[in-house]
XYZ file of C-alpha atoms in Angstrom:
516
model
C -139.323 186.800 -72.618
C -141.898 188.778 -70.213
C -143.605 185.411 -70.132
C -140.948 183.684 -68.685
C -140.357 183.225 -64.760
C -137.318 185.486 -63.471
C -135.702 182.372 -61.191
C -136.383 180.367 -64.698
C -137.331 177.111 -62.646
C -138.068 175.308 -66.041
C -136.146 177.912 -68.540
C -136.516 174.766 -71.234
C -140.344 176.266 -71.265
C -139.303 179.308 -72.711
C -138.820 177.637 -76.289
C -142.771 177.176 -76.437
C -142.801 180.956 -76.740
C -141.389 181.372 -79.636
C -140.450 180.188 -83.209
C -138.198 177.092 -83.087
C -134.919 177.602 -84.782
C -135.278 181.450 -84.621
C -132.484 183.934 -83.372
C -134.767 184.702 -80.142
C -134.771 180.755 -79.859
C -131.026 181.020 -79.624
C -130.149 183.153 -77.298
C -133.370 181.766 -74.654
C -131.477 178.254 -75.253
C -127.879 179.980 -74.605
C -128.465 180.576 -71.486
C -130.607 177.871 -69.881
C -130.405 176.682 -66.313
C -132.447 173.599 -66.893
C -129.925 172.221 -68.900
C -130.748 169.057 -68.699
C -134.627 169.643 -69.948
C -133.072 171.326 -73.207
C -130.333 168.586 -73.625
C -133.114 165.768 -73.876
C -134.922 168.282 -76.697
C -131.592 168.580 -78.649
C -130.795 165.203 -78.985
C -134.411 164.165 -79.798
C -133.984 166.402 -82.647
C -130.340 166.670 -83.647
C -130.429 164.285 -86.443
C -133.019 166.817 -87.663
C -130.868 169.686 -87.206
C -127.607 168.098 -88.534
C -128.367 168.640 -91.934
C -128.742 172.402 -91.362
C -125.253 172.836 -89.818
C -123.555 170.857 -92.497
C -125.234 172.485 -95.561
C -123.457 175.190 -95.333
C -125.946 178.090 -95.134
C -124.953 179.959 -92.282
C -127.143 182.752 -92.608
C -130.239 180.657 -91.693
C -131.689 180.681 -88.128
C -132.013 176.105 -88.184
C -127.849 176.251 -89.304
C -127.900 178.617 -85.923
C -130.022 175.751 -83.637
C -128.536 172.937 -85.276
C -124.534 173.982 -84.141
C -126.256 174.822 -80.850
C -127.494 171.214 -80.432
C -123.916 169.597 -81.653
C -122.390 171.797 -78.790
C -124.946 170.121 -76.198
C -124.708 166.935 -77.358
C -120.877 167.883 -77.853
C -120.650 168.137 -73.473
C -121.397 164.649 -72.492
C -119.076 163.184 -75.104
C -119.862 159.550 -73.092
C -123.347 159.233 -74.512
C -124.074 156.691 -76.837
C -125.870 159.234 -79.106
C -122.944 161.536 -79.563
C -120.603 159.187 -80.999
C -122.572 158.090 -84.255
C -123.856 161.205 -84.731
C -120.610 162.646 -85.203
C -119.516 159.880 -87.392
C -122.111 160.478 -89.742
C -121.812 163.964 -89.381
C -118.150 163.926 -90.517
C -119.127 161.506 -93.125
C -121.434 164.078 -94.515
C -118.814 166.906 -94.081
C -116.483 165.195 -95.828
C -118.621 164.498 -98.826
C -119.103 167.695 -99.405
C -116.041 168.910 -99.012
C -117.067 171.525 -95.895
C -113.761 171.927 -94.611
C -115.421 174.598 -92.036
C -117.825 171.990 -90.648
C -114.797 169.544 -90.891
C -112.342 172.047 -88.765
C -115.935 172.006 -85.894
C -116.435 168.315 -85.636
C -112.541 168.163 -85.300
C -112.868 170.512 -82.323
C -115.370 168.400 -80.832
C -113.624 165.381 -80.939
C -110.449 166.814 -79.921
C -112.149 168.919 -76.978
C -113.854 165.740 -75.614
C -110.621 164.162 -75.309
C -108.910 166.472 -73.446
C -111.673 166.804 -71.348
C -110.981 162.742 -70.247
C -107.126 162.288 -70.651
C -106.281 166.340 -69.415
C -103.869 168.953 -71.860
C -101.779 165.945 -73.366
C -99.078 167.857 -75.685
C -100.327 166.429 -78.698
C -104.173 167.871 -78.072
C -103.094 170.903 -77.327
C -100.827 171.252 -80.454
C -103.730 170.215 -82.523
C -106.388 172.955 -81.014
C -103.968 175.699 -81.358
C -104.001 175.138 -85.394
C -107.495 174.847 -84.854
C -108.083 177.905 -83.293
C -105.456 180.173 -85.863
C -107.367 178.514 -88.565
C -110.958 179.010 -87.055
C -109.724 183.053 -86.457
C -108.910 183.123 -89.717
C -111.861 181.707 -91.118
C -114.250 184.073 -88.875
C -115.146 181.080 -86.714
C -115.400 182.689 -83.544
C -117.535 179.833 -81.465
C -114.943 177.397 -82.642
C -112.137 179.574 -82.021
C -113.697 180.139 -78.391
C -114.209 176.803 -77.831
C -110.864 175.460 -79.023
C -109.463 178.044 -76.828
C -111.214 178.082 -73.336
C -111.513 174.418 -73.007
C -107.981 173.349 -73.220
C -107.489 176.479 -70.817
C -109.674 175.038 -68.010
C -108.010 171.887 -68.344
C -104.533 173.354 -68.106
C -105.038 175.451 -65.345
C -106.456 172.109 -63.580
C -103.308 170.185 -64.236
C -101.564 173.182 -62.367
C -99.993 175.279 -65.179
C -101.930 178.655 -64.496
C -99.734 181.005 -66.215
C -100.051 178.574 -69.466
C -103.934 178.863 -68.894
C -104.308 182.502 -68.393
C -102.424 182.764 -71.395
C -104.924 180.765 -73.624
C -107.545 182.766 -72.506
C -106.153 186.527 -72.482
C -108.586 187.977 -75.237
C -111.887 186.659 -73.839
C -113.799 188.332 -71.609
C -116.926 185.872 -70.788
C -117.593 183.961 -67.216
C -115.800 181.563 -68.378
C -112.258 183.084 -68.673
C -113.231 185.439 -65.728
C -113.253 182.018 -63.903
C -110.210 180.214 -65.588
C -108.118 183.238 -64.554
C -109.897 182.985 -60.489
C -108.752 179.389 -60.193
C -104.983 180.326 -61.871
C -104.995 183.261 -59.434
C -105.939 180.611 -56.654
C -102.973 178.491 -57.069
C -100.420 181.040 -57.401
C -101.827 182.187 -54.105
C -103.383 185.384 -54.665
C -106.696 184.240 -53.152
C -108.232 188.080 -52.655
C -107.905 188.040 -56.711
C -109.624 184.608 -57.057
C -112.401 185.258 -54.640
C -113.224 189.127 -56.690
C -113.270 187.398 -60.124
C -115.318 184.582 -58.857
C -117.707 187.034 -57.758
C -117.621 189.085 -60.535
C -118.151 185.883 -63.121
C -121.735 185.059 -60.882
C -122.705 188.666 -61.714
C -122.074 187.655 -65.281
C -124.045 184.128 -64.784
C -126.896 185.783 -62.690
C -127.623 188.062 -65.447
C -127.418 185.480 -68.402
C -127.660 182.403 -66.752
C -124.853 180.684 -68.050
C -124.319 177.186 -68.807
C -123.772 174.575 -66.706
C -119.981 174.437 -67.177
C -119.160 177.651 -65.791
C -121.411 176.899 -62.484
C -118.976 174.385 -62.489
C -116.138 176.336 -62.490
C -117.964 178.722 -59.671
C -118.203 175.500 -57.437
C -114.513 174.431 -58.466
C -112.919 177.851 -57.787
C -115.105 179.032 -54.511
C -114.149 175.755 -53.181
C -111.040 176.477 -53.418
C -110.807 180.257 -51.833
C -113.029 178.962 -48.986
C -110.737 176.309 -47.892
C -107.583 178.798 -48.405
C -109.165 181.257 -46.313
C -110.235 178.485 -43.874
C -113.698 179.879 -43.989
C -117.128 178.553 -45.057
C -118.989 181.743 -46.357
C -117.677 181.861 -49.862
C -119.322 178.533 -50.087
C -122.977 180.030 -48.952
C -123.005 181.583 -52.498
C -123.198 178.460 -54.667
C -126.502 178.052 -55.985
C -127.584 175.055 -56.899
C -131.168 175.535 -58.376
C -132.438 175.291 -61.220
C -129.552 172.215 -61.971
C -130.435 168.586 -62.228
C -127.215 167.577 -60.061
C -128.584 163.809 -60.110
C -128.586 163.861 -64.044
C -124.908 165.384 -64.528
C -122.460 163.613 -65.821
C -119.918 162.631 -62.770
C -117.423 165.164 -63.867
C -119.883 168.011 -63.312
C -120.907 166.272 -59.723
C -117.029 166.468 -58.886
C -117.109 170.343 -58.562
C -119.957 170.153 -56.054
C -118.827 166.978 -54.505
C -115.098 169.426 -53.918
C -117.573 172.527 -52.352
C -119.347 169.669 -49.936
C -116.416 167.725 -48.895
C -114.642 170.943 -48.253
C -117.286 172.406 -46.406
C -117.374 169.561 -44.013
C -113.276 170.152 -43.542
C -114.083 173.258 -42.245
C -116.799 172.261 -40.089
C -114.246 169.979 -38.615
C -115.809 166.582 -39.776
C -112.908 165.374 -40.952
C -114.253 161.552 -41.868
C -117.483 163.054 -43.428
C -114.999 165.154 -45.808
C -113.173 161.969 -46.833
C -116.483 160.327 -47.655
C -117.089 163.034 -49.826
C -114.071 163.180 -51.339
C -114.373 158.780 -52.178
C -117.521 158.926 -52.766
C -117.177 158.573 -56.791
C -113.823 157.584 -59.251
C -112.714 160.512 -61.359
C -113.884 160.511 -64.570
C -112.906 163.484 -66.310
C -108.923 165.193 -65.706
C -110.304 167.808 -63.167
C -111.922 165.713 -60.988
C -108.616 164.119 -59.777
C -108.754 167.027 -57.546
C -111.054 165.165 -55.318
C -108.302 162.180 -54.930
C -105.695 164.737 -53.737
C -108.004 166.381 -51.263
C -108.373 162.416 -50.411
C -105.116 162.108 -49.610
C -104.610 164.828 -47.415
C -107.639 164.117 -45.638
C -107.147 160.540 -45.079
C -103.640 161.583 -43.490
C -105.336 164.306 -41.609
C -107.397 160.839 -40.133
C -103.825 159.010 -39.009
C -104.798 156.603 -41.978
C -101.317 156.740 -43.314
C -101.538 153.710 -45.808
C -104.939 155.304 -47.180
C -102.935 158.592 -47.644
C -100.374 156.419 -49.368
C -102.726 154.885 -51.668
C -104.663 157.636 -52.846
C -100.892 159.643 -53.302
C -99.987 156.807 -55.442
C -103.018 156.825 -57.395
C -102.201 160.771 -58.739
C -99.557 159.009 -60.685
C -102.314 158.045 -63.429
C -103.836 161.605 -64.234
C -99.967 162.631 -64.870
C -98.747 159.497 -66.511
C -99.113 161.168 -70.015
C -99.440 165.180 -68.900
C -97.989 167.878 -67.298
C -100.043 168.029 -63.943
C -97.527 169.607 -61.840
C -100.518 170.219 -59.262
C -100.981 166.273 -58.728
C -97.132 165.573 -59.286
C -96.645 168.044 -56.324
C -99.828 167.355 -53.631
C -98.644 163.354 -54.568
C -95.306 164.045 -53.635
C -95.807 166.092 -50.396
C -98.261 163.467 -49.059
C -95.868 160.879 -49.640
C -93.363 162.984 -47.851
C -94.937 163.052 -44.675
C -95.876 159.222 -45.111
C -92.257 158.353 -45.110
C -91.245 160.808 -42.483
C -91.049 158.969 -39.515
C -89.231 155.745 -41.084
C -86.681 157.120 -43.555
C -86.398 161.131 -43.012
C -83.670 161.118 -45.858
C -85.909 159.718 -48.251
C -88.930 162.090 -47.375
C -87.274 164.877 -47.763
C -85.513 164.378 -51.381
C -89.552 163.738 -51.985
C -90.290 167.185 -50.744
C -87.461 168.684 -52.089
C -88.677 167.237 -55.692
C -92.620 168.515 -54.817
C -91.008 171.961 -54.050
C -88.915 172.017 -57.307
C -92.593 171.140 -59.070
C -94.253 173.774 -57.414
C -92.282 176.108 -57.461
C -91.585 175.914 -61.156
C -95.107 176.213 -62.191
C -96.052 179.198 -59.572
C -98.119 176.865 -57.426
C -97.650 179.303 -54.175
C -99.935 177.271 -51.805
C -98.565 173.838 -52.521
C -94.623 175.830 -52.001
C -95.909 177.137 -48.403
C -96.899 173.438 -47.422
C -93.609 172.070 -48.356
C -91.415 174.768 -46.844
C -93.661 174.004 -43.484
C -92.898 170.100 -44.242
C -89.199 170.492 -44.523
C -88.861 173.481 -41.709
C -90.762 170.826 -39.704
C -88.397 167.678 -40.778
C -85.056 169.579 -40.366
C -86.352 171.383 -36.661
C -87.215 167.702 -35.673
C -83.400 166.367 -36.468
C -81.619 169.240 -34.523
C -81.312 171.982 -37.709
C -82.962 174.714 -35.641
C -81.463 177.947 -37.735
C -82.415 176.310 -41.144
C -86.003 175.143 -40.005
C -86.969 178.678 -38.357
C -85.501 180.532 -41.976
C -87.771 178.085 -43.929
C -90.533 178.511 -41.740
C -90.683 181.718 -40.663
C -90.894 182.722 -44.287
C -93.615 180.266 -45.157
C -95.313 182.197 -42.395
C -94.915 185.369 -43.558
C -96.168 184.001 -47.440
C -99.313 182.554 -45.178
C -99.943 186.411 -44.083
C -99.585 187.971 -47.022
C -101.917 185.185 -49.386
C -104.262 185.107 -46.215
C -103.603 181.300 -46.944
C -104.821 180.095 -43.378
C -106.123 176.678 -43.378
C -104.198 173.121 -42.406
C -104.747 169.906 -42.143
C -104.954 168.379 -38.616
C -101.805 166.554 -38.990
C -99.846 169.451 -40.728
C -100.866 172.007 -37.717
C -99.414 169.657 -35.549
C -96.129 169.279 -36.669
C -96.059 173.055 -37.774
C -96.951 173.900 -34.230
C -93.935 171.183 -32.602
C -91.849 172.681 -34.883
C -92.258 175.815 -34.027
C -91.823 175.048 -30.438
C -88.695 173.028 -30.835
C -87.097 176.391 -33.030
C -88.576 179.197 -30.799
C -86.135 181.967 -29.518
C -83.869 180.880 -32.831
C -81.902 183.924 -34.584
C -82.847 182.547 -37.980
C -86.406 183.335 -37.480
C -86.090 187.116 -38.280
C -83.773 186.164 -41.294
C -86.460 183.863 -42.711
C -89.366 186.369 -42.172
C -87.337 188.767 -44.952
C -87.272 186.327 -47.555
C -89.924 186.416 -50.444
C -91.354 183.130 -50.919
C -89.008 182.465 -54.325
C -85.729 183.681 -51.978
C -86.956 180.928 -49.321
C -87.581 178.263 -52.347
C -83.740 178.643 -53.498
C -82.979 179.007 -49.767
C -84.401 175.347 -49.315
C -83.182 173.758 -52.902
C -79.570 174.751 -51.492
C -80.023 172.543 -48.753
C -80.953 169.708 -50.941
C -78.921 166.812 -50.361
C -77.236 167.508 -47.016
C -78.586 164.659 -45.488
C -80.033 164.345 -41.805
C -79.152 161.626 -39.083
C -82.486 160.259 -37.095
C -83.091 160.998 -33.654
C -83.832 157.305 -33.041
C -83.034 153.649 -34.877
C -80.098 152.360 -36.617
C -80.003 154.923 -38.887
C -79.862 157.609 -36.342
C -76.028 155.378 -35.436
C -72.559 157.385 -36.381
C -70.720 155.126 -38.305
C -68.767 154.954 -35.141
C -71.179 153.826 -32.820
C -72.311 151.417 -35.555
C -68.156 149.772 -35.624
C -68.802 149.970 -31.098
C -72.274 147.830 -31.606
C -70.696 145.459 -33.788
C -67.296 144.923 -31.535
C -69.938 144.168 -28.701
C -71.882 141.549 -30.777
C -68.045 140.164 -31.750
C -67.857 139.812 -28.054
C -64.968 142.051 -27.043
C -65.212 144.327 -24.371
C -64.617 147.474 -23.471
C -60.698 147.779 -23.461
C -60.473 145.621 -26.387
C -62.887 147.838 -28.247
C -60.688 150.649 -27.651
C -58.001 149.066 -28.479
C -59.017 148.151 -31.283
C -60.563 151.263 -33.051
C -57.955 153.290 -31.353
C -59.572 155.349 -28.382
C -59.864 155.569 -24.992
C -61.304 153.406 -22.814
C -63.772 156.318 -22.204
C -64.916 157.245 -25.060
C -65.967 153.856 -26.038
C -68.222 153.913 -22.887
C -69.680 156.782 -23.931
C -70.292 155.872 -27.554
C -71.967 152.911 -26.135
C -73.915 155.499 -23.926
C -75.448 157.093 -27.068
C -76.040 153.549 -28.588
C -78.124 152.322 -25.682
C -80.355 155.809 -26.152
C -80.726 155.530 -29.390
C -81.639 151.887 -29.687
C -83.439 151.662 -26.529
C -81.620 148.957 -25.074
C -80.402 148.506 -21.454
C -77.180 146.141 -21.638
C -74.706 144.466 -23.703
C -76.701 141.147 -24.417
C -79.427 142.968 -26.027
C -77.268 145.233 -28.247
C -75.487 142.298 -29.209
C -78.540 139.892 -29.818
C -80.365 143.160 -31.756
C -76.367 143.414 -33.772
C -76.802 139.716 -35.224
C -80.340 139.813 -35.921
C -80.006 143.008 -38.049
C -76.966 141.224 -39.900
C -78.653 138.171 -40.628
C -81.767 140.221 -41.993
């Protein structure tokens, strides 16, 4: 191991050291950083190896290397060699009746699949037998496996408690870094950053695999764009990995960590490149399409934003991805704002119900800032300061400080249009689960439009009409039974609200509505 260069530049190297298929073999190979290097070795001599791992002699060093190489081949489940080889590997298994080798390939198959469709029900129901049955059979790398990679995909889809949970015996990087991303989205972002940090102690002294750089990139990503600050970023370090060779689901967490740095630099369209730049492939890299979507509306492109909303409807089409369900919902909330206010915010009201079910803190303080900022800009001063003075006191105490261009602004009119209000201090009490039942009581009560036919009374609507029937003023109020004054004065409001200047154009604007 002396031999061997401390940055490990070409780690694969260290195998010509030493016997192949020996126990010091295994643990060089277990914690390569030239992963790719070593992945072109295993599958040049897996079919060699195979034999080993289903013979059933565990106590040999090659049965050792040969489950080794299944794993590797195991992680890019889209190459054309991994698919026969595990068909003739469970046609082998079966054969002889190796119902240990059986319960692995299972694994495999069943891990690679959740890694592309995300923690369907059905997956996860099958990998929990797995796992009581590997733990009962002594089968700890399949019991690790069959628990920490349904856990990284659950915590992705937004369920962190359900992830945590899945990983609360293990102690590696990789459940270190599970628990920093769950910490992330329940918005305790001091907690994420400290295990993030203490997982790359953990990878700088073994070199871990490439998955759990991954999950560094994923989760410092993430803190650095909470905290609205680009230094947590300066610690990803990308040598030693092939980026160009990675499968595109790998590429997604660094593609996240580049776009997001350029966010914070302020390049707003360079982020959005980023963010495009590639399709998802595997479940977590739909994170990319909702950073797309905010970004795009960020931009003023508000039928990009739409579109890449919309698409967050596929990852969750057959899973629980309350985190895409939610970021979908509260884009498409401020999409619809300005034309149908109503509408927007029973979407936002539905995105906070998601949210807030699951524990997803920074996606709740977004949406209590979108509905503050909906109800201040319709006249509801003392129920937009409650809601968003207490999403500004949950900002203070997650040290959640970054928004979007477009989000600052409205925050900031908002705040303007509400200043001086006595509900301010009254929100600023609440705990951010008091001002989520605060909000989901005012679901349903229904806001009128500052502007447009919708922003009519039904009143001024029956005046509008009468004018378009041709009547005038003292007929109108005879008609509907007021005063001659108050119909001029409804008809005050109408003009205001409609922008016109007389009678003809109210009335030619009446019958073209109508006849629409």
């Amino acid at each position: 191991v002396a031999k061997v260069d401390p940055e490990w530049p070409n780690a694969a190297s260290a195998l010509d050291w030493v016997e192949v298929g020996s126990p010091l073999a295994l643990r060089l190979v277990a914690g390569l950083g030239d992963y790719w290097t070593l992945r072109q070795r295993a599958t040049d001599s897996a079919r060699h190896g195979m034999p080993s791992l289903l013979a059933g002699d565990r106590q040999r060093p090659e049965w050792l290397l040969a489950v080794l190489k299944l794993m590797l081949l195991r992680t890019n489940a889209g190459d054309a060699a991994f698919w026969p080889l595990r068909q003739e590997a469970q046609a082998l298994a079966e054969e002889r009746d190796d119902t240990v080798a059986l319960m692995r390939l299972a694994t495999v198959a069943q891990v690679s699949m959740l890694m592309f469709v995300g923690p369907r029900a059905d997956l996860l129901d099958e990998l929990a037998r797995v796992r009581q049955h590997a733990f009962e059979c002594g089968e700890w790398l399949t019991a690790w496996n069959a628990s920490q990679s349904p856990a990284v995909m659950v915590v992705a889809a937004g369920r962190p408690d359900e992830g945590e949970a899945l990983v609360a015996s293990l102690t590696g990087a990789r459940a270190i870094l599970i628990r920093s991303v769950a910490a992330q989205l329940r918005g305790e972002i001091a907690l994420s950053l400290q295990l993030a940090a203490d997982a790359q102690g953990l990878l700088d002294a073994r070199l871990g695999a490439v998955l759990d750089r991954v999950l560094t990139a994923f989760s410092l990503a993430g803190v650095a764009l909470a905290l609205d600050d680009r230094s947590p970023l300066a610690s990803l370090r990308l040598a030693g990995i092939s980026l160009e060779s990675l499968p595109a689901g790998y590429l997604s967490a660094y593609t996240m960590a580049r776009g997001v740095d350029e966010l914070l630099a302020g390049r707003l369209s360079h982020a959005r490149d980023a963010f495009a730049e590639r399709e998802p492939d595997l479940f977590t890299s739909w994170r990319l399409v909702c950073l797309l979507a905010e970004t795009e509306l960020a931009l003023g492109d508000e039928v990009a934003a739409r579109a890449a909303a919309m698409r967050l409807s596929v990852p969750s089409a057959d899973v629980s991805a309350p985190l895409y369900e939610a970021t979908a919902g509260l884009v498409l909330a401020e999409c619809d704002w300005a034309t149908d206010v109503n509408g927007a915010l029973d979407d936002a009201h539905r995105a906070l119900a998601t949210a807030a079910e699951f524990g997803l803190a920074q996606v709740v303080v977004d949406l209590l800032e979108l509905i503050g900022s909906m109800l201040a800009d319709n006249g509801r001063s003392k129920d937009a300061s409650r809601l968003l003075a207490a999403a500004d006191s949950a900002r203070s105490a997650m040290s959640y400080r970054y928004r979007f261009a477009h989000r600052a602004a409205y925050v900031a009119a908002a705040r303007a249009a509400v200043h001086g209000d006595d509900g301010w201090a009254e929100g600023a009490a609440l705990s951010l689960a008091a001002a989520v039942d605060l909000a989901q009581r005012m679901r349903g009560e229904r806001v009128r439009p500052q502007a447009g036919w919708d922003s009519l009374t039904p009143t001024e609507l029956q005046v509008a009409e009468q004018v378009a029937a041709g009547l005038t003023n003292p007929q109108i109020a005879e008609r509907l039974l007021m005063s001659r004054a108050t119909v001029k004065t409804h008809l005050v409001h109408v003009y205001a609200k409609l922008g016109f200047g007389n009678r003809a154009e109210l009335a030619a604007a009446v019958v073209r509505r109508a006849a629409r």
